[in-house]
Coordinates of C-alpha atoms in Angstrom, one line a residue:
M288 CA 157.9 13.3 122.3
A289 CA 159.0 15.9 124.8
P290 CA 157.9 19.5 124.0
A291 CA 160.6 21.8 122.7
G292 CA 161.7 24.8 124.8
P293 CA 162.5 25.3 128.5
Q294 CA 160.6 23.2 131.0
P295 CA 159.4 24.4 134.4
P296 CA 161.2 23.1 137.4
A297 CA 159.8 20.1 139.2
G298 CA 156.9 20.9 141.6
A299 CA 156.2 24.2 140.0
T300 CA 152.8 25.1 138.9
T301 CA 152.4 25.0 135.2
R302 CA 151.5 28.4 133.8
P303 CA 150.2 29.1 130.3
K304 CA 152.8 30.4 128.0
L305 CA 152.5 34.1 127.0
E306 CA 153.8 35.1 123.7
A307 CA 155.7 38.4 123.9
R308 CA 155.4 40.0 120.5
G309 CA 156.4 43.5 119.7
S310 CA 154.2 44.8 116.9
A311 CA 155.6 47.1 114.4
R312 CA 153.5 48.5 111.6
V313 CA 153.7 51.3 109.1
D314 CA 150.9 53.7 109.3
G315 CA 151.2 56.9 107.2
G316 CA 155.0 56.8 107.1
R317 CA 155.3 56.4 110.9
L318 CA 156.4 53.2 112.7
S319 CA 154.7 52.6 116.0
S320 CA 156.7 50.1 118.0
V321 CA 155.5 48.5 121.3
V322 CA 157.9 46.4 123.4
N323 CA 156.2 44.0 125.8
L324 CA 158.3 42.5 128.6
V325 CA 157.0 39.1 129.8
K326 CA 158.5 37.0 132.5
R327 CA 159.0 33.4 131.6
Y328 CA 159.8 31.5 134.7
G329 CA 161.5 34.4 136.4
K330 CA 163.5 35.5 133.3
P331 CA 162.5 38.6 131.3
V332 CA 162.5 38.0 127.6
I333 CA 162.3 40.5 124.8
D334 CA 161.2 39.0 121.5
K335 CA 162.6 40.3 118.2
V336 CA 160.5 43.0 116.5
E337 CA 160.9 43.1 112.8
P338 CA 159.1 45.9 110.8
R339 CA 156.9 44.7 108.0
G340 CA 158.5 46.5 105.1
N341 CA 161.9 47.2 103.7
F342 CA 163.6 50.0 105.6
S343 CA 167.1 49.3 104.3
R344 CA 167.3 52.6 102.4
F345 CA 166.8 54.4 105.7
R346 CA 169.6 52.5 107.5
A347 CA 172.3 55.1 106.8
L348 CA 170.1 57.9 108.1
E349 CA 168.8 56.0 111.1
S350 CA 172.4 55.2 112.2
R351 CA 173.1 58.9 112.3
I352 CA 170.0 60.3 114.1
G353 CA 168.2 57.2 115.5
E354 CA 164.8 55.8 114.8
W355 CA 162.7 58.9 114.4
R356 CA 159.5 57.0 114.1
M357 CA 159.7 56.2 117.8
D358 CA 159.9 59.8 118.9
A359 CA 156.3 60.0 119.9
A360 CA 156.7 56.9 122.2
Y361 CA 159.9 58.4 123.7
R362 CA 158.1 61.7 124.3
R363 CA 155.2 60.1 126.2
H364 CA 157.5 57.8 128.2
N365 CA 159.9 60.6 129.3
V366 CA 157.0 62.9 130.3
L367 CA 155.6 60.0 132.3
M368 CA 158.9 59.3 134.0
F369 CA 159.3 63.0 134.9
C370 CA 155.8 63.1 136.4
T371 CA 156.4 60.0 138.4
A372 CA 159.7 61.4 139.7
M373 CA 158.1 64.7 140.7
L374 CA 155.3 62.8 142.5
G375 CA 157.7 61.0 144.7
L376 CA 159.6 64.3 145.4
V377 CA 156.5 66.2 146.3
V378 CA 155.3 63.5 148.7
A379 CA 158.7 63.3 150.4
I380 CA 158.8 67.1 150.9
A381 CA 155.3 67.1 152.3
E382 CA 156.3 64.3 154.7
L383 CA 159.4 66.1 155.8
Q384 CA 157.4 69.3 156.5
L385 CA 154.7 67.5 158.4
S386 CA 157.2 65.6 160.5
W387 CA 159.0 68.8 161.4
S388 CA 155.8 70.6 162.3
F389 CA 154.7 67.7 164.4
N390 CA 157.9 67.6 166.4
H391 CA 157.8 71.3 167.2
H392 CA 154.1 72.3 167.5
V393 CA 152.1 69.2 168.5
V394 CA 151.7 67.8 172.0
T395 CA 152.7 64.2 171.9
T396 CA 150.2 61.6 173.2
S397 CA 149.9 57.9 172.5
Q398 CA 147.1 58.4 170.0
V399 CA 149.0 61.2 168.2
V400 CA 152.1 59.1 168.0
V401 CA 150.2 56.2 166.5
D402 CA 148.6 58.6 163.9
R403 CA 152.0 60.1 163.1
T404 CA 153.6 56.6 162.6
L405 CA 150.7 55.5 160.4
R406 CA 150.9 58.7 158.3
E407 CA 154.7 58.4 157.9
T408 CA 154.4 54.8 156.9
I409 CA 151.7 55.5 154.3
M410 CA 153.5 58.5 152.8
K411 CA 156.9 56.8 152.7
S412 CA 155.2 53.7 151.2
V413 CA 153.8 56.0 148.5
V414 CA 157.3 57.4 147.8
S415 CA 158.7 53.9 147.7
L416 CA 156.0 52.7 145.3
S417 CA 156.6 55.7 143.0
T418 CA 160.3 55.0 143.1
L419 CA 159.8 51.4 142.2
V420 CA 157.6 52.4 139.3
L421 CA 160.2 55.0 138.2
V422 CA 162.9 52.4 138.2
G423 CA 160.7 50.1 136.1
Q424 CA 160.1 52.9 133.7
L425 CA 163.8 53.5 133.4
Y426 CA 164.4 49.8 132.6
K427 CA 161.7 50.0 130.0
L428 CA 163.4 53.1 128.5
H429 CA 166.7 51.3 128.1
S430 CA 164.8 48.3 126.6
M431 CA 163.4 50.7 124.1
F432 CA 166.9 52.0 123.3
A433 CA 168.1 48.4 122.7
H434 CA 165.0 47.7 120.6
E435 CA 165.7 50.9 118.6
K436 CA 169.3 49.8 117.9
K437 CA 168.0 46.5 116.6
L438 CA 165.6 48.3 114.3
V439 CA 168.3 50.6 113.0
W440 CA 171.0 48.0 112.3
G441 CA 168.8 45.0 111.5
P442 CA 169.5 41.4 112.1
T443 CA 172.5 41.4 109.8
F444 CA 174.7 43.5 112.1
Q445 CA 175.2 42.1 115.6
M446 CA 175.2 45.5 117.4
R447 CA 175.0 45.2 121.1
Y448 CA 173.4 48.0 123.2
W449 CA 174.7 46.9 126.6
T450 CA 178.3 47.9 126.3
T451 CA 180.5 48.8 129.2
E452 CA 179.9 52.5 128.9
T453 CA 176.2 52.1 128.5
M454 CA 176.0 49.8 131.6
L455 CA 178.0 52.3 133.6
K456 CA 175.7 55.2 132.7
A457 CA 172.6 53.1 133.3
A458 CA 173.9 52.1 136.8
V459 CA 174.5 55.7 137.7
E460 CA 171.1 56.6 136.5
F461 CA 169.5 53.8 138.4
A462 CA 171.3 54.8 141.6
V463 CA 170.2 58.4 141.3
L464 CA 166.5 57.5 140.7
A465 CA 166.5 54.8 143.4
V466 CA 167.3 57.1 146.3
H467 CA 164.2 57.6 148.5
P468 CA 163.2 57.4 152.1
P469 CA 162.0 53.9 152.8
P470 CA 159.3 53.2 155.4
Y471 CA 160.3 52.8 159.1
T472 CA 163.3 55.1 158.8
G473 CA 164.3 58.1 160.9
S474 CA 164.1 61.8 160.3
Y475 CA 167.8 62.1 159.3
V476 CA 167.4 59.5 156.5
L477 CA 164.2 61.3 155.4
E478 CA 166.0 64.6 155.2
V479 CA 169.1 63.4 153.4
T480 CA 167.2 61.3 150.8
T481 CA 164.8 64.1 150.2
F482 CA 167.7 66.4 149.3
C483 CA 169.1 63.8 147.0
M484 CA 165.8 63.4 145.3
F485 CA 166.1 66.9 143.9
L486 CA 168.6 65.3 141.4
R487 CA 165.6 63.9 139.6
F488 CA 165.1 67.2 137.9
Y489 CA 167.6 66.0 135.3
L490 CA 164.7 64.2 133.7
F491 CA 163.3 67.5 132.6
V492 CA 166.2 67.9 130.3
R493 CA 165.0 64.9 128.3
V494 CA 161.5 66.3 128.1
V495 CA 162.8 69.6 126.7
R496 CA 165.0 67.8 124.2
D497 CA 162.1 65.6 123.0
H498 CA 159.7 68.5 122.5
S499 CA 162.2 70.9 120.9
T500 CA 161.8 71.8 117.3
V501 CA 165.3 71.0 116.2
Y502 CA 165.1 67.5 117.7
R503 CA 161.7 66.7 116.2
T504 CA 162.8 67.9 112.7
R505 CA 166.3 66.4 112.8
K506 CA 165.5 64.0 109.9
L507 CA 164.7 66.9 107.6
I508 CA 167.7 68.9 108.7
V509 CA 170.1 66.1 108.0
E510 CA 168.5 65.3 104.6
Q511 CA 168.6 68.9 103.4
H512 CA 171.8 70.2 104.9
F513 CA 174.0 67.3 106.1
K514 CA 173.5 64.5 103.6
S515 CA 177.2 64.2 102.7
T516 CA 178.7 66.0 105.7
P517 CA 178.8 65.2 109.4
A518 CA 175.7 66.3 111.2
P519 CA 175.6 67.9 114.6
N520 CA 174.8 65.8 117.6
F521 CA 171.1 66.2 118.3
N522 CA 171.1 66.0 122.1
W523 CA 169.8 68.0 125.0
W524 CA 172.7 70.5 124.8
L525 CA 172.0 71.4 121.2
S526 CA 168.3 71.9 122.0
T527 CA 169.2 74.1 125.0
Q528 CA 171.6 76.2 122.9
I529 CA 168.9 76.8 120.2
I530 CA 166.2 77.6 122.8
F531 CA 168.6 80.1 124.4
S532 CA 169.5 81.7 121.1
H533 CA 165.9 81.9 120.0
A534 CA 164.4 83.2 123.3
P535 CA 167.1 84.2 125.8
D536 CA 164.8 86.2 128.0
V537 CA 162.4 83.3 128.5
A538 CA 165.3 80.9 129.1
I539 CA 167.0 83.1 131.7
L540 CA 163.7 83.8 133.5
A541 CA 162.9 80.1 133.7
F542 CA 166.4 79.3 135.0
C543 CA 166.0 82.1 137.7
V544 CA 162.6 80.9 138.8
W545 CA 163.7 77.3 139.0
S546 CA 166.9 78.1 140.9
I547 CA 165.2 80.3 143.4
V548 CA 162.4 77.9 144.2
V549 CA 164.6 74.8 144.5
F550 CA 167.3 76.5 146.5
S551 CA 164.8 78.2 148.8
L552 CA 163.2 74.9 149.7
T553 CA 166.5 73.2 150.3
T554 CA 167.9 76.1 152.4
H555 CA 164.7 76.2 154.4
M556 CA 164.7 72.5 155.0
S557 CA 168.4 72.4 156.0
E558 CA 168.3 75.3 158.4
R559 CA 165.0 75.0 160.1
E560 CA 166.3 72.7 162.8
E561 CA 169.1 75.1 163.8
N562 CA 167.5 78.5 163.0
P563 CA 163.7 77.9 162.8
E564 CA 162.9 81.6 163.5
T565 CA 165.5 83.1 161.2
F566 CA 165.3 80.8 158.1
T567 CA 161.6 80.8 157.4
L568 CA 160.5 80.1 153.9
V569 CA 160.3 83.8 153.1
N570 CA 163.7 84.6 154.7
S571 CA 165.2 81.6 152.9
T572 CA 163.9 82.9 149.6
W573 CA 165.4 86.3 150.3
Y574 CA 168.7 84.7 151.3
V575 CA 168.8 82.6 148.1
Y576 CA 167.9 85.7 146.0
T577 CA 170.8 87.8 147.4
A578 CA 173.3 84.9 147.1
F579 CA 172.1 84.0 143.6
L580 CA 172.7 87.5 142.4
T581 CA 176.1 87.6 144.4
L582 CA 175.0 90.7 146.3
D583 CA 176.3 89.5 149.7
F584 CA 174.1 91.5 152.1
E585 CA 175.1 89.3 155.1
E586 CA 171.7 89.5 156.7
Y587 CA 171.5 85.8 157.3
I588 CA 174.3 83.3 158.0
V589 CA 173.8 79.6 157.6
E590 CA 175.2 77.2 160.2
T591 CA 174.7 73.7 158.9
A592 CA 177.0 71.9 156.6
A593 CA 174.2 71.1 154.1
A594 CA 173.2 74.8 153.9
R595 CA 176.8 75.8 153.2
V596 CA 177.1 73.3 150.4
I597 CA 173.8 74.6 149.0
T598 CA 175.2 78.2 149.3
C599 CA 178.2 77.2 147.2
V600 CA 176.0 75.7 144.5
I601 CA 173.9 78.9 144.6
I602 CA 176.9 81.1 144.0
I603 CA 178.0 78.9 141.0
A604 CA 174.5 79.1 139.6
G605 CA 174.7 82.9 140.1
I606 CA 177.9 83.1 138.1
V607 CA 176.3 81.1 135.3
L608 CA 173.3 83.5 135.4
N609 CA 175.6 86.5 135.1
T610 CA 177.3 84.9 132.1
L611 CA 174.1 84.1 130.4
V612 CA 172.8 87.7 130.9
V613 CA 176.0 89.1 129.4
V614 CA 175.9 86.7 126.4
A615 CA 172.2 87.6 125.8
I616 CA 172.9 91.3 126.0
L617 CA 175.8 91.0 123.6
D618 CA 173.8 89.0 121.1
N619 CA 171.0 91.5 121.1
I620 CA 173.0 94.7 120.9
T621 CA 175.7 93.5 118.5
L622 CA 175.5 95.1 115.1
D623 CA 174.3 93.1 112.2
S624 CA 175.8 93.4 108.7
K625 CA 173.9 96.5 107.8
G626 CA 174.8 98.2 111.1
K627 CA 178.5 97.3 110.5
V628 CA 178.4 99.0 107.1
A629 CA 176.9 102.1 108.7
L630 CA 179.6 102.1 111.4
A631 CA 182.3 101.7 108.8
Y632 CA 180.9 104.7 106.9
V633 CA 180.9 106.8 110.1
Y634 CA 184.6 105.8 110.9
R635 CA 185.6 106.5 107.3
T636 CA 183.8 109.9 107.3
K637 CA 185.4 110.8 110.6
A638 CA 188.9 110.0 109.4
H639 CA 188.3 111.9 106.1
D640 CA 187.1 115.0 108.0
A641 CA 190.0 114.9 110.3
L642 CA 192.4 114.7 107.4
R643 CA 190.7 117.6 105.6
T644 CA 190.8 119.7 108.8
A645 CA 194.5 118.9 109.3
A646 CA 195.3 119.7 105.7
G647 CA 193.5 123.0 105.8
T648 CA 195.3 124.0 109.0
Y649 CA 198.6 123.1 107.4
I650 CA 197.9 125.1 104.3
V651 CA 196.9 128.2 106.3
T652 CA 200.0 127.8 108.5
W653 CA 202.3 127.3 105.6
V654 CA 200.9 130.4 103.8
R655 CA 201.4 132.5 106.9
W656 CA 204.9 131.2 107.2
K657 CA 205.6 132.2 103.6
Q658 CA 204.2 135.6 104.2
A659 CA 206.3 136.1 107.3
R660 CA 209.5 135.6 105.3
Y661 CA 209.0 139.1 103.8
R662 CA 208.7 140.8 107.1
L663 CA 211.2 141.7 109.7
L664 CA 210.9 139.1 112.5
T665 CA 212.9 138.3 115.5
S666 CA 214.4 134.9 115.9
I667 CA 211.8 133.9 118.4
E668 CA 208.9 134.9 116.2
W669 CA 210.5 133.1 113.3
T670 CA 210.9 130.0 115.4
Q671 CA 207.3 130.2 116.5
Y672 CA 206.1 130.3 112.8
L673 CA 208.4 127.4 112.0
L674 CA 207.1 125.3 115.0
K675 CA 203.5 126.0 113.9
V676 CA 204.2 124.7 110.4
T677 CA 206.0 121.7 111.7
R678 CA 203.2 120.9 114.2
A679 CA 200.6 121.3 111.5
M680 CA 202.6 119.0 109.2
E681 CA 202.8 116.4 111.9
T682 CA 199.1 116.6 112.6
M683 CA 198.3 116.2 108.9
R684 CA 200.7 113.2 108.7
R685 CA 199.0 111.5 111.6
A686 CA 195.5 112.1 110.1
R687 CA 196.6 110.7 106.8
Y688 CA 198.1 107.7 108.4
K689 CA 194.9 107.2 110.5
K690 CA 192.8 107.4 107.3
K691 CA 195.0 104.9 105.6
L692 CA 194.6 102.5 108.5
T693 CA 190.8 103.0 108.5
D694 CA 190.6 102.3 104.8
H695 CA 192.7 99.2 105.1
S696 CA 190.7 97.9 108.1
L697 CA 187.2 98.7 106.9
G698 CA 187.7 98.8 103.1
D699 CA 186.0 101.0 100.6
P700 CA 182.4 99.8 99.9
V701 CA 182.4 101.1 96.3
L702 CA 185.7 99.4 95.5
D703 CA 184.6 96.2 97.3
K704 CA 181.4 96.2 95.2
L705 CA 183.3 96.7 92.0
Q706 CA 185.9 94.1 92.8
S707 CA 183.1 91.5 93.7
L708 CA 181.3 92.4 90.4
D709 CA 184.5 92.1 88.5
A710 CA 185.3 88.7 90.0
G711 CA 181.7 87.6 89.3
V712 CA 181.9 88.7 85.7
M713 CA 185.2 87.0 85.1
K714 CA 183.9 83.8 86.6
I715 CA 180.8 83.9 84.4
W716 CA 183.0 84.7 81.4
N717 CA 185.3 81.8 82.0
K718 CA 182.3 79.6 82.5
F719 CA 180.3 80.5 79.4
H720 CA 183.1 81.5 76.9
V721 CA 185.5 78.8 75.8
D722 CA 187.5 79.4 72.6
G723 CA 185.5 82.4 71.7
L724 CA 182.1 80.6 71.8
G725 CA 180.0 79.2 74.6
P726 CA 180.1 75.5 75.3
I727 CA 177.8 73.5 73.0
S728 CA 175.8 71.0 75.0
Q729 CA 174.0 67.9 73.7
A730 CA 170.8 69.8 73.5
D731 CA 172.4 72.4 71.3
V732 CA 173.7 69.6 69.0
I733 CA 170.2 68.2 68.7
L734 CA 168.8 71.7 68.0
I735 CA 171.4 72.2 65.3
D736 CA 170.5 68.9 63.6
R737 CA 166.8 69.7 63.8
R738 CA 167.2 73.1 62.2
H739 CA 169.5 71.7 59.5
N740 CA 166.8 69.1 58.7
D741 CA 164.2 71.8 58.6
A742 CA 166.3 73.8 56.2
A743 CA 166.9 70.8 54.0
R744 CA 163.2 70.1 54.0
T745 CA 162.5 73.7 53.0
R746 CA 165.1 73.6 50.2
S747 CA 163.5 70.4 48.8
S748 CA 160.3 72.4 48.2
W749 CA 162.1 75.0 46.1
P750 CA 162.0 74.8 42.3
I751 CA 165.7 74.2 42.3
H752 CA 166.7 70.5 42.7
F753 CA 170.1 69.1 43.5
D754 CA 169.9 65.8 41.8
D755 CA 172.0 64.6 38.9
K756 CA 169.2 65.5 36.4
P757 CA 167.9 69.0 37.1
P758 CA 164.3 69.6 35.9
Q759 CA 163.5 71.4 32.7
I760 CA 162.8 75.0 33.4
S761 CA 161.1 77.1 30.7
T762 CA 163.7 79.9 30.6
S763 CA 166.3 81.1 28.2
A764 CA 169.1 81.0 30.7
P765 CA 171.9 78.4 30.0
T766 CA 171.5 75.2 31.8
G767 CA 175.2 75.0 32.7
L768 CA 174.8 77.8 35.3
R769 CA 172.1 76.1 37.3
P770 CA 174.3 73.7 39.4
T771 CA 176.5 76.7 40.3
V772 CA 173.6 78.7 41.4
A773 CA 172.1 75.8 43.3
A774 CA 175.4 75.2 45.2
S775 CA 175.7 78.9 46.0
V776 CA 172.1 79.0 47.3
E777 CA 172.8 75.9 49.4
Q778 CA 175.9 77.5 50.9
L779 CA 174.1 80.7 51.5
V780 CA 171.3 79.0 53.3
E781 CA 173.7 77.0 55.5
Q782 CA 175.5 80.2 56.4
V783 CA 172.3 81.9 57.3
V784 CA 171.2 79.0 59.5
S785 CA 174.6 78.9 61.2
V786 CA 174.7 82.6 61.8
Q787 CA 171.1 82.5 63.1
H788 CA 171.9 79.7 65.4
H789 CA 175.1 81.4 66.7
Q790 CA 173.1 84.6 67.4
E791 CA 170.6 82.6 69.4
L792 CA 173.3 80.9 71.4
V793 CA 174.9 84.3 72.1
Q794 CA 171.5 85.7 73.2
E795 CA 171.0 82.8 75.5
Q796 CA 174.4 83.2 77.0
N797 CA 173.8 86.9 77.5
K798 CA 170.6 86.2 79.3
V799 CA 172.3 83.7 81.5
M800 CA 175.1 86.2 82.2
I801 CA 172.6 89.0 83.0
A802 CA 170.7 86.7 85.4
A803 CA 173.9 85.6 87.1
L804 CA 175.0 89.3 87.5
Q805 CA 171.6 90.2 88.9
Q806 CA 171.9 87.3 91.4
L807 CA 175.4 88.3 92.3
I808 CA 174.4 92.0 92.9
S809 CA 171.4 91.0 95.0
S810 CA 173.4 88.6 97.1
S811 CA 176.3 91.1 97.7

């Protein structure tokens, strides 16, 4: 019988089959997943990985925030990718600097040329090898994404990871990371590809996202605050926003240092062929600093097209920096709620003082005008008194209108507090008082039945019995009155129990109302 499965082609060496199994286990509430890629006859195969355990109750949460149990694996992998990318970039920059120094400061001989060629080949081979490793790490990252989607949705839903949009993004990312100076290429290719390798810094954004607190605690955030409402998108932009809001000074300083270092290197590398004496590394740093802060000192002028493009990018980064500084300053000097209350009090007091001053001036002017009516005045003096009264009246009218606008815009804190308390009291009253009594819950009904049974048990121990044949009591009172007395006592006991229970309910409602009022006052 022929063995099942694919057969190797004729003439090919038979290799032992390697089983690719992704192990998934639950250890302390965390799922460690390992995806092994094994080539079977030239075709990569990823076996299904099914977790041992039922995670169906997490499916809804996982579909919103992803498989949080794989965060540790993602953090390690993204850090490793960033280190590999920076290794290739550093080696490429070193090779570019060494080749430029050799062309301008070393006397060329046959042995020196051989050594230079060997050095260039070795360093470019290191860059190519690191780039190949980086591309493999990127492929493994997307394989982890696909595996995560299978874990989230399970085998029931046929959810594909490689959609058109995903394939397009992956192709762009592969193209960005694959750019490098291959061996046996010229200096122009080395310079251009080294500039393009600076785009690898985008990998640092993933590292920041993976290590941010909001991303690592997104499961708890969604469970506590967004269980029934749409949750925010936990991506690198949200992590950057929270980091900037939490520590704007550190974020701005890091952005400035990174921009100055990167743009200084690129400006120096692009201008050293045309202006080797002008654009040294120190002068390039000063040029980038002035352009970054949009100072425009015009001490140095770039000549190459690459340097001009870099200058345009520096100016855009400087505009972003100025915006971030303004936002950080506004966030730190903006008044909080208590400061706004104090500011409203200052405005209200100022408007009240202005109205009082205007009213006092009007009263004094009006009294003088009334006194002037009993004196002999010329028409000019009478007109002056009348103008003063009219001017004082207009000033008082403006002050009163300004105070009215201030009160409407800011509000009276005492009246606002009373209105909020009144609204809270009415809400509590409507909640706890229906038809004159508070709502009786099932617990209250059980309590009433229990107390009624206790009262009946207590009455059964009395010398008065409520059966058809009352016991013989050695007294001279007529026996016909005993049932009437017994009925009266029973009604009295029931009324006492009912009143006592009603009083307890009222006391409990009053306690609840007082607690709610205290909470309302403390919150307002």
